[in-house]
Coordinates of N, CA and C in Angstrom, one line a residue:
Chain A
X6 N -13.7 15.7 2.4 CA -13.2 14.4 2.7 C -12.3 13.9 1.5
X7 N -11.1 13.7 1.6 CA -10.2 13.1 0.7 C -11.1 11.6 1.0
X8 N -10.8 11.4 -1.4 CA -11.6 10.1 -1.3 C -10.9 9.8 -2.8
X9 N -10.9 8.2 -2.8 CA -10.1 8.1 -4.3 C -11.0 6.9 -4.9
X10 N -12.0 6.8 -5.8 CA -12.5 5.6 -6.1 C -12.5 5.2 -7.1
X11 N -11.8 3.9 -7.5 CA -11.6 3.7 -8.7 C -12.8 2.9 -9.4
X12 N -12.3 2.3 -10.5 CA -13.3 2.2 -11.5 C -13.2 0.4 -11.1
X13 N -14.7 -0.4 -11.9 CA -14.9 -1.4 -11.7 C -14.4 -2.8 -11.8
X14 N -14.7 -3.9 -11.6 CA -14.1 -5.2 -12.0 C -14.2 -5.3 -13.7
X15 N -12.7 -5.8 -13.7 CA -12.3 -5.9 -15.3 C -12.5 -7.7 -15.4
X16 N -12.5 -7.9 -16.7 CA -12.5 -9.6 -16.9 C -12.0 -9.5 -19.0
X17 N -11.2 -9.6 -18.9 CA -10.5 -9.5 -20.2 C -9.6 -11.3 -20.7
X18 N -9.1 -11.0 -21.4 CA -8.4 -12.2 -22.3 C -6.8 -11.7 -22.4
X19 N -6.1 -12.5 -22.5 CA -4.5 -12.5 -22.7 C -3.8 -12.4 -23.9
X20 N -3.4 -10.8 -23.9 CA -3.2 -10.3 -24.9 C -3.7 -9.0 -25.2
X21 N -5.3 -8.7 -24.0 CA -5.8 -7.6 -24.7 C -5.5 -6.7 -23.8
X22 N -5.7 -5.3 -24.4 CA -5.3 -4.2 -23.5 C -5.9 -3.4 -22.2
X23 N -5.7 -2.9 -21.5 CA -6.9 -2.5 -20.3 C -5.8 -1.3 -19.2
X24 N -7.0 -0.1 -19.4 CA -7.2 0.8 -18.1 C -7.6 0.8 -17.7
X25 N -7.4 0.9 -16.2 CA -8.2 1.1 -15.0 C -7.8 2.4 -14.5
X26 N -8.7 3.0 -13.7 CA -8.9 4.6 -13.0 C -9.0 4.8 -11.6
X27 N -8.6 5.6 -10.9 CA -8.5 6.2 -9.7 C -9.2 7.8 -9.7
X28 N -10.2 7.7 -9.8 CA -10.7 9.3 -9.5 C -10.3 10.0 -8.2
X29 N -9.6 11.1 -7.9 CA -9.6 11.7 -6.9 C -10.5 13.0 -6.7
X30 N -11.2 12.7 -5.4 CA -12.0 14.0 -4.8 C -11.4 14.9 -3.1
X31 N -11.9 15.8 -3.4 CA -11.7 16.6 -1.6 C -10.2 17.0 -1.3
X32 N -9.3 17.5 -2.9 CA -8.1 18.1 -2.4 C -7.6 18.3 -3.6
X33 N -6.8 19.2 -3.5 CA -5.9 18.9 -4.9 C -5.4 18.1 -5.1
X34 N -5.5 17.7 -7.0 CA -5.2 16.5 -7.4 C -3.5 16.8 -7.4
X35 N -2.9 18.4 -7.8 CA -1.3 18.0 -8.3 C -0.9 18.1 -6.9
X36 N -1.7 18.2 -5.7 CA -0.6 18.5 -4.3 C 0.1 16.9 -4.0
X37 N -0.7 15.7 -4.9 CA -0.2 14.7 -3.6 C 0.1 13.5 -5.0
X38 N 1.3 13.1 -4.6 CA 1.9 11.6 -5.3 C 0.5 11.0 -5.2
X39 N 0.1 10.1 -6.4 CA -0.3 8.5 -6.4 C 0.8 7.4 -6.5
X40 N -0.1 6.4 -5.5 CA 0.9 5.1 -5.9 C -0.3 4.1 -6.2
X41 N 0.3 2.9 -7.4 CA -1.0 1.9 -7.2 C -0.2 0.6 -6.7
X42 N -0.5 -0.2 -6.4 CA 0.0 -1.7 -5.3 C -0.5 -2.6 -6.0
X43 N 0.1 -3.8 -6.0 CA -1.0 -5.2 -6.8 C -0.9 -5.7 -5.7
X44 N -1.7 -7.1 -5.5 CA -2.4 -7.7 -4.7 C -3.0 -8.9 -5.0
X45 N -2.1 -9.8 -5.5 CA -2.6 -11.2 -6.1 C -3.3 -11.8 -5.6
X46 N -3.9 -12.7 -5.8 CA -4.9 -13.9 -5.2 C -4.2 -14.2 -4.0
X47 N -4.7 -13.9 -2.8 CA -4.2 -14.8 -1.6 C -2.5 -14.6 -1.0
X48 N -2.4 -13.2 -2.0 CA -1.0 -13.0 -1.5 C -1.2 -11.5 -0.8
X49 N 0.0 -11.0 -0.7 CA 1.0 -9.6 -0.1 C 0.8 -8.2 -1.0
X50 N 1.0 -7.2 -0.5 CA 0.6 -6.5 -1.1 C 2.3 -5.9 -1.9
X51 N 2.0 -5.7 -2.9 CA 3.4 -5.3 -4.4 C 3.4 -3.9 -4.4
X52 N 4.5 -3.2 -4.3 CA 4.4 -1.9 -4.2 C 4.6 -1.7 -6.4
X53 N 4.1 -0.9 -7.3 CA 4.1 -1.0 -8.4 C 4.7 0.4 -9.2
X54 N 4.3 1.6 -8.2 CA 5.0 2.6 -9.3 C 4.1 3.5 -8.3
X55 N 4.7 4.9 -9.0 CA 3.9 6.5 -8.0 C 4.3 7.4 -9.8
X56 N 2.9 8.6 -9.2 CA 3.3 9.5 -10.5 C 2.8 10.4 -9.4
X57 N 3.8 12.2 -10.0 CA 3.8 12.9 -9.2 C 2.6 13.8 -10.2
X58 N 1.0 13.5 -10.1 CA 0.0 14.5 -10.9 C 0.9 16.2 -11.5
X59 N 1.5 16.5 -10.7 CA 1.9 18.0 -11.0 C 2.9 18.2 -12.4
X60 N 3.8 17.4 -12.7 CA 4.6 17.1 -13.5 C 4.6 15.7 -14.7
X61 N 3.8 14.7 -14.1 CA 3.9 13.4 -15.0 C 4.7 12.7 -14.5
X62 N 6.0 13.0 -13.5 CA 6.9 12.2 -13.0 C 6.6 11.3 -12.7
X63 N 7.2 10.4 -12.7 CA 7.0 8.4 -12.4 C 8.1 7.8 -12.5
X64 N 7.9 7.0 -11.2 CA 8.7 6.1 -10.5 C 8.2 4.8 -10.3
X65 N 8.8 3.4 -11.3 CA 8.4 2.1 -10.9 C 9.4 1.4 -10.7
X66 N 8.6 0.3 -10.0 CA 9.3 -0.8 -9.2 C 9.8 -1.3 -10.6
X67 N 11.2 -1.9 -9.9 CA 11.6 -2.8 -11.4 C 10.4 -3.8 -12.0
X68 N 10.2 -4.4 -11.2 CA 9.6 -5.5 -11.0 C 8.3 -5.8 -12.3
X69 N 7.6 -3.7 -12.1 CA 6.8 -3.7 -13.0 C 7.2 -2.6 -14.0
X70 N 8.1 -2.1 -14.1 CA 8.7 -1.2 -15.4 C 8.7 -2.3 -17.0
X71 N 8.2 -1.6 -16.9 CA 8.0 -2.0 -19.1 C 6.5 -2.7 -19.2
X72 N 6.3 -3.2 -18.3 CA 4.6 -3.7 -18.2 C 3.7 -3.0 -17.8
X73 N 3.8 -2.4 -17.3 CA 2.6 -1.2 -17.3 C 3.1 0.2 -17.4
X74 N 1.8 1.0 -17.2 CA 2.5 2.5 -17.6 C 1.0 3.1 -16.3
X75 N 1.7 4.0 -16.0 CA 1.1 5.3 -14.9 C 0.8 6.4 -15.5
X76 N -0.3 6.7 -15.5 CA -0.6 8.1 -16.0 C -1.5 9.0 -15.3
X77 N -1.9 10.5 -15.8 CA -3.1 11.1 -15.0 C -3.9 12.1 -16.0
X78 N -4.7 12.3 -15.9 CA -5.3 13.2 -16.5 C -5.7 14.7 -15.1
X79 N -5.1 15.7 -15.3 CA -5.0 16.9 -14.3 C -6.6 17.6 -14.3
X80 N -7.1 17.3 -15.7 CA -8.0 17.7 -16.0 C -9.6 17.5 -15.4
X81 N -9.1 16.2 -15.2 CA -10.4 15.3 -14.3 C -10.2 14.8 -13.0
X82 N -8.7 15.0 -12.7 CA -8.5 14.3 -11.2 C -8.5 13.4 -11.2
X83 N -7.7 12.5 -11.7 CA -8.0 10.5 -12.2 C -6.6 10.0 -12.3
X84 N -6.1 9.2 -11.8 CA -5.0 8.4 -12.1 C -5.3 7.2 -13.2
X85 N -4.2 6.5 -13.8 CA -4.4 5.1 -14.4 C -3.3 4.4 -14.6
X86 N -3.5 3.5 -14.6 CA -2.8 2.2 -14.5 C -3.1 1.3 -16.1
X87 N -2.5 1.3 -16.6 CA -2.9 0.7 -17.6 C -2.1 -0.9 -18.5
X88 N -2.4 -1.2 -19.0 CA -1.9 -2.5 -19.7 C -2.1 -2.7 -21.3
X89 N -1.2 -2.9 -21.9 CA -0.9 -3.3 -23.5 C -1.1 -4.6 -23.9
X90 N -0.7 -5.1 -22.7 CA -1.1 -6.8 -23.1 C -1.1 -7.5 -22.2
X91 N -2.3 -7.8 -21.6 CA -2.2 -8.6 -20.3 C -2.4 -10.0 -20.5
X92 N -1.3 -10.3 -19.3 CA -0.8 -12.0 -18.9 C -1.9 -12.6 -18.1
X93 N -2.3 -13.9 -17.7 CA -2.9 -14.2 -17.0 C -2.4 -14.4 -15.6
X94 N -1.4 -13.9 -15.6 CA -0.8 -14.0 -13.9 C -0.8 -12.0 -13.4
X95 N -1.2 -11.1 -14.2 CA -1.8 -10.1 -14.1 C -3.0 -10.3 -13.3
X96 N -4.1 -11.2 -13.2 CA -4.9 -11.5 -12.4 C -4.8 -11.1 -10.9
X97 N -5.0 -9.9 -10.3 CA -5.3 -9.7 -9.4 C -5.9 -8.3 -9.0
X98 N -5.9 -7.9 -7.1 CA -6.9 -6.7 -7.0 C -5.6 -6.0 -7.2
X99 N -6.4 -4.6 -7.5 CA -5.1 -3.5 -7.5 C -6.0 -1.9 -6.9
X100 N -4.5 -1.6 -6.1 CA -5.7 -0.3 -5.4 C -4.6 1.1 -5.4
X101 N -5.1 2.0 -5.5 CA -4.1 3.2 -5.7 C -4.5 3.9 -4.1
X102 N -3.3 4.7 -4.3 CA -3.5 5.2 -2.7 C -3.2 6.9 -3.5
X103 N -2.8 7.8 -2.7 CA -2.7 8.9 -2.5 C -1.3 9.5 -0.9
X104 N -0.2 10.0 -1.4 CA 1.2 10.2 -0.6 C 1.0 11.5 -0.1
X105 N -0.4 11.5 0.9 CA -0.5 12.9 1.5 C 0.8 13.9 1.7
X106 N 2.2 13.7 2.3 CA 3.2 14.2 2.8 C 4.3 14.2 2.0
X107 N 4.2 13.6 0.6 CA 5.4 13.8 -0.5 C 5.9 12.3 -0.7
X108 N 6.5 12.3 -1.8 CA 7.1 10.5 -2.7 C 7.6 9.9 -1.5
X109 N 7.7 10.0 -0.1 CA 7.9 9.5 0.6 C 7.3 9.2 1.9
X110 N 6.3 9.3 1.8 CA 5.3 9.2 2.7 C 4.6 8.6 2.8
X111 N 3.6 7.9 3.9 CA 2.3 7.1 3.8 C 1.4 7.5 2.7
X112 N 0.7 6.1 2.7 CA -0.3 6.0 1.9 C -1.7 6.0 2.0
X113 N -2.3 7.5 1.7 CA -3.8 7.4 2.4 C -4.5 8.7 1.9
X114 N -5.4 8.8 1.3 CA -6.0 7.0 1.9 C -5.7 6.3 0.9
X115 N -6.8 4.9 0.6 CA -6.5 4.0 -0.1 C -7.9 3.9 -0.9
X116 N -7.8 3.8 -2.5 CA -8.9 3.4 -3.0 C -9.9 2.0 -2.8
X117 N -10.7 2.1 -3.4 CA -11.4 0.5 -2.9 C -11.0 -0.7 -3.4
X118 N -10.4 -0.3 -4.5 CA -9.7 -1.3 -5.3 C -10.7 -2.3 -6.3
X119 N -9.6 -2.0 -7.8 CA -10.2 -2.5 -8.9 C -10.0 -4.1 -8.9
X120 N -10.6 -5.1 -9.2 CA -10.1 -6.5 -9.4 C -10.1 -6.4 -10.9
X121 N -8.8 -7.4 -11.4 CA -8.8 -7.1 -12.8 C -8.6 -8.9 -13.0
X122 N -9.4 -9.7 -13.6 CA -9.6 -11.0 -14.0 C -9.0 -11.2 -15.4
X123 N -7.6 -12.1 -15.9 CA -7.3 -12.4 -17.1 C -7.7 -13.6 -17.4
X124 N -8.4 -14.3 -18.3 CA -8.7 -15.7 -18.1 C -8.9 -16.0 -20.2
X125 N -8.3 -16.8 -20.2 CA -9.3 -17.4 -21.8 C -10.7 -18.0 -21.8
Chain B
X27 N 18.6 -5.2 -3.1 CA 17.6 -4.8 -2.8 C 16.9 -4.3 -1.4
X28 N 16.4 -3.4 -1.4 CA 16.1 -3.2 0.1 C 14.9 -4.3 0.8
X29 N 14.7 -5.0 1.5 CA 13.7 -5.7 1.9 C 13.6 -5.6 3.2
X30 N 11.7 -5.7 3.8 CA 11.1 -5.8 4.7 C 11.1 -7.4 5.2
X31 N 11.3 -7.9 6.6 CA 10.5 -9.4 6.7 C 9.9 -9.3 7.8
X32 N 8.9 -9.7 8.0 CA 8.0 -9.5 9.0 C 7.4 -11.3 9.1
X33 N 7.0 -12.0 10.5 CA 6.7 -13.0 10.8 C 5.5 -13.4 10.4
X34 N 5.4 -14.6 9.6 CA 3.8 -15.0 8.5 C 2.5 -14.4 9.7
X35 N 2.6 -15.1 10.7 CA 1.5 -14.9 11.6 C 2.4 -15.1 13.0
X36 N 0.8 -14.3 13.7 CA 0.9 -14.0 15.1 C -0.4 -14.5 15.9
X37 N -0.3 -15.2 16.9 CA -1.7 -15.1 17.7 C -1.7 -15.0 19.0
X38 N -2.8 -14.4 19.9 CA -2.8 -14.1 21.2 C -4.5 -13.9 21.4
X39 N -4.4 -13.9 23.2 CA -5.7 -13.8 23.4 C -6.0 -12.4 23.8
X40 N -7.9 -12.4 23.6 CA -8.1 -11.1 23.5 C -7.5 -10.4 25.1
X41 N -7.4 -9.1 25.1 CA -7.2 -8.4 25.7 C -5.5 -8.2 26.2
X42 N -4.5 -9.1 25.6 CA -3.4 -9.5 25.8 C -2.6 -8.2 25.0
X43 N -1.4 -8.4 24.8 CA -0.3 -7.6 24.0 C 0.4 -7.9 23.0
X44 N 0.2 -7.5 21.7 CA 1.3 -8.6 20.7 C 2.2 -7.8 19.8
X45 N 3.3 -7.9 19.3 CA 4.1 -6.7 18.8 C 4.6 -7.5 17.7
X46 N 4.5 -7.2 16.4 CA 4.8 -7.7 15.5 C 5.7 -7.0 14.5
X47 N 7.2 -7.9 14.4 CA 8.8 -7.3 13.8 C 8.4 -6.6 12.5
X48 N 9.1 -6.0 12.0 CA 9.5 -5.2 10.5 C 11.3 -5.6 10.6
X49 N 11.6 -6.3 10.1 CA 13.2 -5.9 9.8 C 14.0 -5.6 8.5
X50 N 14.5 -4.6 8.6 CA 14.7 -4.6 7.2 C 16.7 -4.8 6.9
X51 N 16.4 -5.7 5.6 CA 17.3 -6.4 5.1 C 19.1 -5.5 4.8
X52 N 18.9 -3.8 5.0 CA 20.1 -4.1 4.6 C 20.1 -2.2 5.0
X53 N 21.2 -1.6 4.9 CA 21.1 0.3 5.1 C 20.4 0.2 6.5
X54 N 19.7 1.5 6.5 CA 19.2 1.4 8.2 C 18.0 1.8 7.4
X55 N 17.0 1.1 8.8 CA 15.8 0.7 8.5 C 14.9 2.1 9.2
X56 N 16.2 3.4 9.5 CA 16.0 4.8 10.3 C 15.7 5.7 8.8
X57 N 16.1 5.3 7.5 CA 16.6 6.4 6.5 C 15.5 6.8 6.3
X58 N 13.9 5.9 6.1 CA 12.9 6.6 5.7 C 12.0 5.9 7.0
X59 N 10.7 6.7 7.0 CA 9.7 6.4 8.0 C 9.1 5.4 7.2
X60 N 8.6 4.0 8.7 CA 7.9 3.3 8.5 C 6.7 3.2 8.6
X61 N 5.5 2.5 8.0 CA 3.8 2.8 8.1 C 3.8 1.2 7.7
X62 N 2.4 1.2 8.9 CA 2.0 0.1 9.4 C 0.7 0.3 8.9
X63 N 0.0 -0.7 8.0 CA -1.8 -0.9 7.4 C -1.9 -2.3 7.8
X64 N -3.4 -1.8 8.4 CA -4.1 -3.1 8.5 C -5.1 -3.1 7.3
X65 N -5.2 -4.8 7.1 CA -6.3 -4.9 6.1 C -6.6 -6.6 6.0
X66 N -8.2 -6.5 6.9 CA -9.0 -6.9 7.2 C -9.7 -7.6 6.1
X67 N -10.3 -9.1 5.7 CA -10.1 -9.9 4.7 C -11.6 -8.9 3.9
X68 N -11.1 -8.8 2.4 CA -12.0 -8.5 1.7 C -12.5 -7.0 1.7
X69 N -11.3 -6.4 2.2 CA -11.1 -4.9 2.3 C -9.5 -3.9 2.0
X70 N -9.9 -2.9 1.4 CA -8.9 -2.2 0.9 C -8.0 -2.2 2.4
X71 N -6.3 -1.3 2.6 CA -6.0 -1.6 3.6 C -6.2 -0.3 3.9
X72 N -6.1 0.0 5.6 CA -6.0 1.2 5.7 C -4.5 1.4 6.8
X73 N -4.4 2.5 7.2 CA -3.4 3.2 8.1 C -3.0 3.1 9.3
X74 N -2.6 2.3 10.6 CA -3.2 2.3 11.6 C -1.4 3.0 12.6
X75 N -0.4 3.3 11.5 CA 0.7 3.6 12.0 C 1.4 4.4 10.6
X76 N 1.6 5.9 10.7 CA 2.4 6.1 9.8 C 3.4 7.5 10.9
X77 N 4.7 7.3 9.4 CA 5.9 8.1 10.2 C 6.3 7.3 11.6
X78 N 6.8 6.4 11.5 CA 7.4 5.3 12.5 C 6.6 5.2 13.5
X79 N 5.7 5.8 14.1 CA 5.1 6.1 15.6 C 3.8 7.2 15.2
X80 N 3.4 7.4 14.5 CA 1.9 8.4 14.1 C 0.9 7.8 14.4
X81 N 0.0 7.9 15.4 CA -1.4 7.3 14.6 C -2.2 8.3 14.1
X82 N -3.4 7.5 13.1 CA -4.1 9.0 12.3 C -5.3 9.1 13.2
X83 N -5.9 9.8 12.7 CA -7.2 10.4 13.6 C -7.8 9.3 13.7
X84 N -8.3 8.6 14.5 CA -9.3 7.2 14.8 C -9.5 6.0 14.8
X85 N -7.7 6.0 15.0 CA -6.9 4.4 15.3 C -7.0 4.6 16.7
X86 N -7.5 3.5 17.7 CA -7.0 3.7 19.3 C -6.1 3.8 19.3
X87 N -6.0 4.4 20.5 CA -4.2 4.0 21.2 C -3.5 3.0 21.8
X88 N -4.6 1.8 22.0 CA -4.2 0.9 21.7 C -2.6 0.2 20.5
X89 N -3.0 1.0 19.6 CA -1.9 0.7 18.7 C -0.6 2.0 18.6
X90 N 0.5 1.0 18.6 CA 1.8 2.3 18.7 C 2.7 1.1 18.1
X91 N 3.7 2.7 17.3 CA 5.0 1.7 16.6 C 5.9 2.4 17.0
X92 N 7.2 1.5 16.7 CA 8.9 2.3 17.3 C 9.4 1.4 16.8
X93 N 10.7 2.1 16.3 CA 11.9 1.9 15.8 C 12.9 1.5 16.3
X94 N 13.7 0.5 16.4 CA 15.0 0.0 16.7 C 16.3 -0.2 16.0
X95 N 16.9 1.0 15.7 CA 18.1 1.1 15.1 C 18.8 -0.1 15.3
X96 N 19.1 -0.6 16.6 CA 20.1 -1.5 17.2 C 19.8 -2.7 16.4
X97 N 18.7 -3.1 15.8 CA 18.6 -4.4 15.4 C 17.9 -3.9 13.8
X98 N 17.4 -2.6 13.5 CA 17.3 -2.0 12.2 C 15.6 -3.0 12.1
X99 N 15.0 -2.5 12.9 CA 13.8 -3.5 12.8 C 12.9 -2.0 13.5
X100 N 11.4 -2.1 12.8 CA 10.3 -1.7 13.4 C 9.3 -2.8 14.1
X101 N 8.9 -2.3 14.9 CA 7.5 -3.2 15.3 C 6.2 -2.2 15.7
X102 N 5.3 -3.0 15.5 CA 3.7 -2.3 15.6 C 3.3 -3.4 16.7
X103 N 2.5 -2.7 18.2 CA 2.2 -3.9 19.3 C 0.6 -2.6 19.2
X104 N 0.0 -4.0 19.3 CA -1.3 -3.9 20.1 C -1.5 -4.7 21.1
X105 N -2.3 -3.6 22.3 CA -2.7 -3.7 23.5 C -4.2 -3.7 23.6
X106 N -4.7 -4.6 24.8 CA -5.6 -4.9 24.5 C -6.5 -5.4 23.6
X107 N -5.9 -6.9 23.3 CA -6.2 -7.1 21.9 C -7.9 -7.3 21.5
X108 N -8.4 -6.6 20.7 CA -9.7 -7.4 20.8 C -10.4 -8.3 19.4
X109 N -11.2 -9.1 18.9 CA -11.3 -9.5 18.1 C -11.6 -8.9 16.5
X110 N -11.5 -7.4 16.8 CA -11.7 -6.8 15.6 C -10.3 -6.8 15.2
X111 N -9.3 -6.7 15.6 CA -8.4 -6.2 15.3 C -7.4 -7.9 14.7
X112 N -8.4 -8.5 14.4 CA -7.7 -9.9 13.6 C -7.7 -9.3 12.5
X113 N -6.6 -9.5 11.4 CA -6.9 -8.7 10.4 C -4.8 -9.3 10.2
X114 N -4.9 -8.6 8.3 CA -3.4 -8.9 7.8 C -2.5 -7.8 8.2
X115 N -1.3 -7.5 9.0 CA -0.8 -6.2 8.9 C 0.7 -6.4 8.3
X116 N 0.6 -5.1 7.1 CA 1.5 -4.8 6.7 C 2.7 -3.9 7.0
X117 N 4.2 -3.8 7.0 CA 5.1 -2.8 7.2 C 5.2 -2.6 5.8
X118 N 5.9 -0.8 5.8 CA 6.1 -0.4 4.6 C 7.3 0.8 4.5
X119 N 8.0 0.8 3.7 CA 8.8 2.0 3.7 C 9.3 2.2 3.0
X120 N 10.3 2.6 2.6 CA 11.3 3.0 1.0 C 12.3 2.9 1.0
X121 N 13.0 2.5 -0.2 CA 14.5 2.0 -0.4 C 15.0 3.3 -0.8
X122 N 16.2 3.4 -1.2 CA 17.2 4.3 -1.8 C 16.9 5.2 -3.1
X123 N 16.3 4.4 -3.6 CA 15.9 5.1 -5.2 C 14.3 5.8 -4.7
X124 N 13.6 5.7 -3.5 CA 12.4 6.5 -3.2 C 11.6 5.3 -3.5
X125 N 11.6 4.0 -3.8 CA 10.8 3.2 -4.7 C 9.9 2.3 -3.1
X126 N 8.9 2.6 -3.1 CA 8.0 1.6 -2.0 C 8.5 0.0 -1.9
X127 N 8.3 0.0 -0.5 CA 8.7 -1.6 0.0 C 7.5 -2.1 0.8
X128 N 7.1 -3.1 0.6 CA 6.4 -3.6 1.6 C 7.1 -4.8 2.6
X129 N 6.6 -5.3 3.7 CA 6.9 -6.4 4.2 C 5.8 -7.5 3.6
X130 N 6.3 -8.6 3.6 CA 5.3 -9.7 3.4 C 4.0 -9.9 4.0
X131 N 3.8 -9.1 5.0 CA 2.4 -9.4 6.1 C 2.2 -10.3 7.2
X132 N 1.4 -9.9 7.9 CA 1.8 -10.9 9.3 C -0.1 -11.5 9.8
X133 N -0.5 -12.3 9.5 CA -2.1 -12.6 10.2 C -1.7 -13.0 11.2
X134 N -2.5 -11.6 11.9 CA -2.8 -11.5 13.7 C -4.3 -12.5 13.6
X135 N -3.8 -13.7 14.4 CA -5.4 -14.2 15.3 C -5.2 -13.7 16.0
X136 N -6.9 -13.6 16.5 CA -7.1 -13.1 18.2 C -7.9 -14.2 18.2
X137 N -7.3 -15.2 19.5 CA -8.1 -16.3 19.4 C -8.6 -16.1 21.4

């Protein structure tokens, strides 16, 4: 069974740094794009960036280029999503998927999704 | 920019028919395949439409999508509506640079 589960609820301060993880099980990790989405309080879901595991390749939304960074480790099967300095409008869930069919294809499945809390 | 709009909400009664737009803002809305997730409050989303018209293994059939060049819009209709199927649905597809698009989402009542 393809399964992707990320790592827990974060609750950090503004300013400080933070990864979050997507472990991938039940396929090859370099056969299939990741993508992760944000998902603010009460809103829509944000499409945020994809890395191609096989290569490192990465593609982000403008929206979120220079504020975060996409990475993977091939070694463990894990994606991440990370942050240098988070804002309090960073505040929301975030969930990575997996692009069974190539950079252009659906999303699936979908992790459970990490909530990440910025607050003082 | 490439953009999705899809109608804030929808409602109908159970066992009825409801088809809810995808239009996309600009190019044709044919260049990449669209996918349709539902996601149900307080749950990751899942798949219930991908590749303009796909369903995955264990969406009824109830649910089907198609494409309308003529107006550059998708839509996703469910039949037979029942009250599980209240829930947020998303359209999704890709612009020109390969970069993911969502639509805004649409809350289906089933009232």
């Amino acid at each position: 069974e393809v399964q992707l589960v990320q790592s827990g609820t974060e609750v950090k301060k503004p300013g400080e740094s933070l990864r979050i993880s997507c472990k991938a099980s039940g396929y090859t990790f370099t056969s299939y794009w990741i993508t992760w989405v944000r998902q603010m309080p009460g809103k829509g879901l944000e499409w945020m960036g994809k890395i191609d595991p096989s290569d490192s390749y990465t593609n982000y939304s403008p929206s979120f280029q220079g504020h975060v960074t996409i990475s993977t480790d091939k070694s463990i099967s894990t994606a991440y999503l990370q942050w240098s300095s988070l804002k309090a409008s960073d505040t929301a869930m975030y969930y990575c998927a997996s692009l069974p069919g190539g950079q252009t294809n659906w999303f699936d499945p979908w992790g459970q999704g990490t909530l990440v809390i910025v607050s003082s | 920019n490439f953009m999705l709009t899809q109608p804030h909400s929808v409602s109908e009664s159970p066992g009825k028919t409801v088809t809810i737009s995808c239009t996309g803002s600009s190019g044709s809305i044919a260049s990449h395949y669209v996918q349709w997730y539902q996601q149900r409050p307080g749950s990751a989303p899942t798949t219930v439409i991908y590749e303009d018209n796909q369903r995955p293994s264990g969406v009824p059939d109830r649910f089907s999508g198609s494409i309308d060049s003529s107006s550059n819009s998708a839509s996703l209709t469910i039949s037979g509506l029942k009250t599980e199927d209240e829930a947020d649905y998303y359209c999704q597809s890709y612009d020109s640079s390969y970069q993911g698009v969502f639509g805004g989402g649409t809350k289906l009542t089933v009232l």
